[in-house]
PDB file of N, CA and C in Angstrom:
ATOM      1  N   MET D   1     -38.894  50.478  15.371  1.00  0.00           N
ATOM      2  CA  MET D   1     -39.564  49.733  14.026  1.00  0.00           C
ATOM      3  C   MET D   1     -39.602  51.033  12.963  1.00  0.00           C
ATOM      4  N   SER D   2     -39.133  50.896  11.940  1.00  0.00           N
ATOM      5  CA  SER D   2     -38.993  51.831  10.670  1.00  0.00           C
ATOM      6  C   SER D   2     -40.323  51.462   9.830  1.00  0.00           C
ATOM      7  N   LYS D   3     -40.815  52.709   9.395  1.00  0.00           N
ATOM      8  CA  LYS D   3     -41.981  52.103   8.422  1.00  0.00           C
ATOM      9  C   LYS D   3     -41.339  51.863   7.013  1.00  0.00           C
ATOM     10  N   ALA D   4     -42.116  50.589   6.564  1.00  0.00           N
ATOM     11  CA  ALA D   4     -41.849  50.006   5.402  1.00  0.00           C
ATOM     12  C   ALA D   4     -42.089  51.059   4.136  1.00  0.00           C
ATOM     13  N   SER D   5     -41.278  50.735   3.003  1.00  0.00           N
ATOM     14  CA  SER D   5     -41.535  51.881   1.914  1.00  0.00           C
ATOM     15  C   SER D   5     -42.604  51.395   1.138  1.00  0.00           C
ATOM     16  N   ARG D   6     -43.136  52.200   0.242  1.00  0.00           N
ATOM     17  CA  ARG D   6     -44.254  51.908  -0.663  1.00  0.00           C
ATOM     18  C   ARG D   6     -44.036  50.520  -1.304  1.00  0.00           C
ATOM     19  N   ALA D   7     -43.005  50.514  -1.911  1.00  0.00           N
ATOM     20  CA  ALA D   7     -42.584  49.303  -2.671  1.00  0.00           C
ATOM     21  C   ALA D   7     -42.712  47.855  -1.785  1.00  0.00           C
ATOM     22  N   GLU D   8     -42.040  48.168  -0.747  1.00  0.00           N
ATOM     23  CA  GLU D   8     -41.985  46.994   0.238  1.00  0.00           C
ATOM     24  C   GLU D   8     -43.696  46.578   0.678  1.00  0.00           C
ATOM     25  N   ARG D   9     -44.322  47.628   0.951  1.00  0.00           N
ATOM     26  CA  ARG D   9     -45.952  47.466   1.095  1.00  0.00           C
ATOM     27  C   ARG D   9     -46.503  46.617   0.167  1.00  0.00           C
ATOM     28  N   LYS D  10     -46.236  47.300  -0.975  1.00  0.00           N
ATOM     29  CA  LYS D  10     -46.741  46.697  -2.227  1.00  0.00           C
ATOM     30  C   LYS D  10     -46.350  45.258  -2.594  1.00  0.00           C
ATOM     31  N   ALA D  11     -45.047  44.937  -2.221  1.00  0.00           N
ATOM     32  CA  ALA D  11     -44.450  43.707  -2.553  1.00  0.00           C
ATOM     33  C   ALA D  11     -45.299  42.589  -1.477  1.00  0.00           C
ATOM     34  N   ALA D  12     -45.497  43.192  -0.352  1.00  0.00           N
ATOM     35  CA  ALA D  12     -46.041  42.278   0.884  1.00  0.00           C
ATOM     36  C   ALA D  12     -47.595  41.890   0.557  1.00  0.00           C
ATOM     37  N   ASN D  13     -48.250  42.941   0.216  1.00  0.00           N
ATOM     38  CA  ASN D  13     -49.728  42.829  -0.285  1.00  0.00           C
ATOM     39  C   ASN D  13     -49.872  41.886  -1.431  1.00  0.00           C
ATOM     40  N   GLN D  14     -48.809  41.990  -2.507  1.00  0.00           N
ATOM     41  CA  GLN D  14     -48.859  40.913  -3.529  1.00  0.00           C
ATOM     42  C   GLN D  14     -48.365  39.669  -2.824  1.00  0.00           C
ATOM     43  N   ALA D  15     -47.673  39.520  -2.046  1.00  0.00           N
ATOM     44  CA  ALA D  15     -47.453  38.063  -1.606  1.00  0.00           C
ATOM     45  C   ALA D  15     -48.311  37.611  -1.038  1.00  0.00           C
ATOM     46  N   SER D  16     -49.234  38.502  -0.282  1.00  0.00           N
ATOM     47  CA  SER D  16     -50.304  38.010   0.540  1.00  0.00           C
ATOM     48  C   SER D  16     -51.458  37.344  -0.177  1.00  0.00           C
ATOM     49  N   LYS D  17     -51.729  38.045  -1.436  1.00  0.00           N
ATOM     50  CA  LYS D  17     -52.530  37.603  -2.454  1.00  0.00           C
ATOM     51  C   LYS D  17     -52.209  36.520  -3.042  1.00  0.00           C
ATOM     52  N   GLN D  18     -50.860  36.356  -3.394  1.00  0.00           N
ATOM     53  CA  GLN D  18     -50.343  35.065  -4.188  1.00  0.00           C
ATOM     54  C   GLN D  18     -50.549  33.639  -3.165  1.00  0.00           C
ATOM     55  N   ALA D  19     -50.115  33.961  -1.868  1.00  0.00           N
ATOM     56  CA  ALA D  19     -50.366  33.040  -0.915  1.00  0.00           C
ATOM     57  C   ALA D  19     -51.685  32.667  -0.801  1.00  0.00           C
ATOM     58  N   ASP D  20     -52.852  33.569  -0.595  1.00  0.00           N
ATOM     59  CA  ASP D  20     -54.304  33.085  -0.509  1.00  0.00           C
ATOM     60  C   ASP D  20     -54.652  32.223  -1.722  1.00  0.00           C
ATOM     61  N   ALA D  21     -54.161  32.857  -2.985  1.00  0.00           N
ATOM     62  CA  ALA D  21     -54.610  32.129  -4.273  1.00  0.00           C
ATOM     63  C   ALA D  21     -54.215  30.866  -4.333  1.00  0.00           C
ATOM     64  N   ALA D  22     -53.052  30.422  -3.713  1.00  0.00           N
ATOM     65  CA  ALA D  22     -52.344  29.198  -3.797  1.00  0.00           C
ATOM     66  C   ALA D  22     -52.972  28.344  -2.502  1.00  0.00           C
ATOM     67  N   LEU D  23     -53.488  28.855  -1.756  1.00  0.00           N
ATOM     68  CA  LEU D  23     -54.303  28.288  -0.689  1.00  0.00           C
ATOM     69  C   LEU D  23     -55.704  27.777  -1.148  1.00  0.00           C
ATOM     70  N   HIS D  24     -56.228  28.726  -1.716  1.00  0.00           N
ATOM     71  CA  HIS D  24     -57.430  28.544  -2.291  1.00  0.00           C
ATOM     72  C   HIS D  24     -57.652  27.591  -3.681  1.00  0.00           C
ATOM     73  N   ALA D  25     -56.504  27.427  -4.365  1.00  0.00           N
ATOM     74  CA  ALA D  25     -56.302  26.668  -5.484  1.00  0.00           C
ATOM     75  C   ALA D  25     -56.205  25.183  -5.112  1.00  0.00           C
ATOM     76  N   ASN D  26     -55.360  25.070  -3.789  1.00  0.00           N
ATOM     77  CA  ASN D  26     -55.386  23.720  -3.285  1.00  0.00           C
ATOM     78  C   ASN D  26     -56.646  23.447  -2.664  1.00  0.00           C
ATOM     79  N   GLN D  27     -57.466  24.134  -2.137  1.00  0.00           N
ATOM     80  CA  GLN D  27     -58.690  23.906  -1.416  1.00  0.00           C
ATOM     81  C   GLN D  27     -59.670  23.258  -2.641  1.00  0.00           C
ATOM     82  N   ARG D  28     -59.569  23.927  -3.587  1.00  0.00           N
ATOM     83  CA  ARG D  28     -60.384  23.623  -4.599  1.00  0.00           C
ATOM     84  C   ARG D  28     -60.041  22.233  -5.209  1.00  0.00           C
ATOM     85  N   LYS D  29     -58.808  21.965  -5.298  1.00  0.00           N
ATOM     86  CA  LYS D  29     -58.433  20.568  -5.697  1.00  0.00           C
ATOM     87  C   LYS D  29     -58.565  19.510  -4.958  1.00  0.00           C
ATOM     88  N   GLU D  30     -58.445  19.824  -3.465  1.00  0.00           N
ATOM     89  CA  GLU D  30     -58.650  18.642  -2.536  1.00  0.00           C
ATOM     90  C   GLU D  30     -60.276  18.670  -2.416  1.00  0.00           C
ATOM     91  N   MET D  31     -60.985  19.532  -2.592  1.00  0.00           N
ATOM     92  CA  MET D  31     -62.459  19.437  -2.470  1.00  0.00           C
ATOM     93  C   MET D  31     -62.782  18.519  -3.591  1.00  0.00           C
ATOM     94  N   ALA D  32     -62.299  18.627  -4.682  1.00  0.00           N
ATOM     95  CA  ALA D  32     -62.808  18.082  -6.249  1.00  0.00           C
ATOM     96  C   ALA D  32     -62.245  16.448  -5.560  1.00  0.00           C
ATOM     97  N   ALA D  33     -61.326  16.197  -5.133  1.00  0.00           N
ATOM     98  CA  ALA D  33     -60.795  14.883  -4.735  1.00  0.00           C
ATOM     99  C   ALA D  33     -61.516  14.103  -3.834  1.00  0.00           C
ATOM    100  N   GLY D  34     -62.342  14.909  -3.050  1.00  0.00           N
ATOM    101  CA  GLY D  34     -63.084  14.490  -1.963  1.00  0.00           C
ATOM    102  C   GLY D  34     -62.267  14.395  -0.583  1.00  0.00           C
ATOM    103  N   ILE D  35     -61.135  15.192  -0.553  1.00  0.00           N
ATOM    104  CA  ILE D  35     -60.264  15.149   0.896  1.00  0.00           C
ATOM    105  C   ILE D  35     -61.124  16.153   1.669  1.00  0.00           C
ATOM    106  N   ARG D  36     -61.478  15.794   2.581  1.00  0.00           N
ATOM    107  CA  ARG D  36     -62.123  16.768   3.832  1.00  0.00           C
ATOM    108  C   ARG D  36     -61.380  16.882   5.094  1.00  0.00           C
ATOM    109  N   GLU D  37     -59.882  16.358   5.276  1.00  0.00           N
ATOM    110  CA  GLU D  37     -59.290  16.516   6.291  1.00  0.00           C
ATOM    111  C   GLU D  37     -58.164  17.530   5.782  1.00  0.00           C
ATOM    112  N   GLU D  38     -57.326  18.189   6.924  1.00  0.00           N
ATOM    113  CA  GLU D  38     -56.412  19.027   6.893  1.00  0.00           C
ATOM    114  C   GLU D  38     -55.183  18.146   6.303  1.00  0.00           C
ATOM    115  N   THR D  39     -54.645  18.242   5.271  1.00  0.00           N
ATOM    116  CA  THR D  39     -53.480  17.616   4.558  1.00  0.00           C
ATOM    117  C   THR D  39     -52.336  18.362   5.150  1.00  0.00           C
ATOM    118  N   PRO D  40     -51.092  17.835   4.861  1.00  0.00           N
ATOM    119  CA  PRO D  40     -49.795  18.447   5.150  1.00  0.00           C
ATOM    120  C   PRO D  40     -49.805  19.701   4.108  1.00  0.00           C
ATOM    121  N   GLU D  41     -50.224  19.636   3.102  1.00  0.00           N
ATOM    122  CA  GLU D  41     -50.049  20.468   1.979  1.00  0.00           C
ATOM    123  C   GLU D  41     -50.880  21.826   2.261  1.00  0.00           C
ATOM    124  N   TYR D  42     -52.162  21.162   2.826  1.00  0.00           N
ATOM    125  CA  TYR D  42     -53.140  22.550   3.520  1.00  0.00           C
ATOM    126  C   TYR D  42     -52.321  23.387   4.564  1.00  0.00           C
ATOM    127  N   LEU D  43     -51.916  22.534   5.550  1.00  0.00           N
ATOM    128  CA  LEU D  43     -51.201  23.249   6.737  1.00  0.00           C
ATOM    129  C   LEU D  43     -50.073  24.114   6.284  1.00  0.00           C
ATOM    130  N   ARG D  44     -49.246  23.700   5.171  1.00  0.00           N
ATOM    131  CA  ARG D  44     -47.959  24.380   4.840  1.00  0.00           C
ATOM    132  C   ARG D  44     -48.539  25.702   3.978  1.00  0.00           C
ATOM    133  N   LEU D  45     -49.595  25.361   3.211  1.00  0.00           N
ATOM    134  CA  LEU D  45     -50.131  26.740   2.575  1.00  0.00           C
ATOM    135  C   LEU D  45     -50.672  27.651   3.505  1.00  0.00           C
ATOM    136  N   ASN D  46     -51.513  27.341   4.227  1.00  0.00           N
ATOM    137  CA  ASN D  46     -51.884  28.030   5.455  1.00  0.00           C
ATOM    138  C   ASN D  46     -51.083  28.575   6.154  1.00  0.00           C
ATOM    139  N   ALA D  47     -50.201  28.032   6.768  1.00  0.00           N
ATOM    140  CA  ALA D  47     -49.256  28.865   7.528  1.00  0.00           C
ATOM    141  C   ALA D  47     -48.424  29.902   6.502  1.00  0.00           C
ATOM    142  N   ALA D  48     -48.142  29.704   5.375  1.00  0.00           N
ATOM    143  CA  ALA D  48     -47.591  30.645   4.540  1.00  0.00           C
ATOM    144  C   ALA D  48     -48.564  31.830   4.284  1.00  0.00           C
ATOM    145  N   ALA D  49     -49.796  31.401   4.317  1.00  0.00           N
ATOM    146  CA  ALA D  49     -50.791  32.610   4.028  1.00  0.00           C
ATOM    147  C   ALA D  49     -50.775  33.413   5.162  1.00  0.00           C
ATOM    148  N   ASN D  50     -50.837  32.888   6.532  1.00  0.00           N
ATOM    149  CA  ASN D  50     -50.833  33.569   7.619  1.00  0.00           C
ATOM    150  C   ASN D  50     -49.798  34.523   7.819  1.00  0.00           C
ATOM    151  N   GLU D  51     -48.373  33.740   7.437  1.00  0.00           N
ATOM    152  CA  GLU D  51     -47.156  34.834   7.907  1.00  0.00           C
ATOM    153  C   GLU D  51     -47.230  35.928   6.454  1.00  0.00           C
ATOM    154  N   ALA D  52     -47.850  35.797   5.242  1.00  0.00           N
ATOM    155  CA  ALA D  52     -47.549  36.688   4.473  1.00  0.00           C
ATOM    156  C   ALA D  52     -48.814  37.717   4.583  1.00  0.00           C
ATOM    157  N   ALA D  53     -49.882  37.540   5.348  1.00  0.00           N
ATOM    158  CA  ALA D  53     -50.877  38.248   5.722  1.00  0.00           C
ATOM    159  C   ALA D  53     -50.605  39.215   6.948  1.00  0.00           C
ATOM    160  N   ALA D  54     -49.670  38.447   7.787  1.00  0.00           N
ATOM    161  CA  ALA D  54     -49.087  39.340   9.082  1.00  0.00           C
ATOM    162  C   ALA D  54     -48.246  40.594   8.452  1.00  0.00           C
ATOM    163  N   LYS D  55     -47.627  40.351   7.255  1.00  0.00           N
ATOM    164  CA  LYS D  55     -46.828  41.475   6.532  1.00  0.00           C
ATOM    165  C   LYS D  55     -47.324  42.304   5.808  1.00  0.00           C
ATOM    166  N   ALA D  56     -48.642  41.999   5.348  1.00  0.00           N
ATOM    167  CA  ALA D  56     -49.475  42.697   4.464  1.00  0.00           C
ATOM    168  C   ALA D  56     -50.042  44.050   5.453  1.00  0.00           C
ATOM    169  N   SER D  57     -50.484  44.967   4.657  1.00  0.00           N
ATOM    170  CA  SER D  57     -51.042  46.045   5.229  1.00  0.00           C
ATOM    171  C   SER D  57     -52.484  45.530   5.711  1.00  0.00           C
ATOM    172  N   TRP D  58     -52.844  46.144   6.946  1.00  0.00           N
ATOM    173  CA  TRP D  58     -54.088  45.668   7.645  1.00  0.00           C
ATOM    174  C   TRP D  58     -55.281  45.556   6.857  1.00  0.00           C
ATOM    175  N   TRP D  59     -55.226  46.520   6.111  1.00  0.00           N
ATOM    176  CA  TRP D  59     -56.757  46.617   5.320  1.00  0.00           C
ATOM    177  C   TRP D  59     -56.445  45.767   3.963  1.00  0.00           C
ATOM    178  N   ARG D  60     -55.422  45.220   3.703  1.00  0.00           N
ATOM    179  CA  ARG D  60     -55.228  44.135   2.628  1.00  0.00           C
ATOM    180  C   ARG D  60     -55.492  42.751   3.190  1.00  0.00           C
ATOM    181  N   ARG D  61     -55.704  42.428   4.431  1.00  0.00           N
ATOM    182  CA  ARG D  61     -55.756  41.120   4.858  1.00  0.00           C
ATOM    183  C   ARG D  61     -57.259  40.435   4.844  1.00  0.00           C
TER     184      ARG D  61
END
């Protein structure tokens, strides 16, 4: 397995931050609407955030 370049690590870290931001924005929207169950949108965003975190540097997770 080859090491990722600095640009690849930076892009992975940024993608992780964006995925987390989208997940938290959805959480705020659903909480404001009184939704307390896991919605399909939440599950999709959570899976995307988990995938992005797996590619990010471990100290950025």
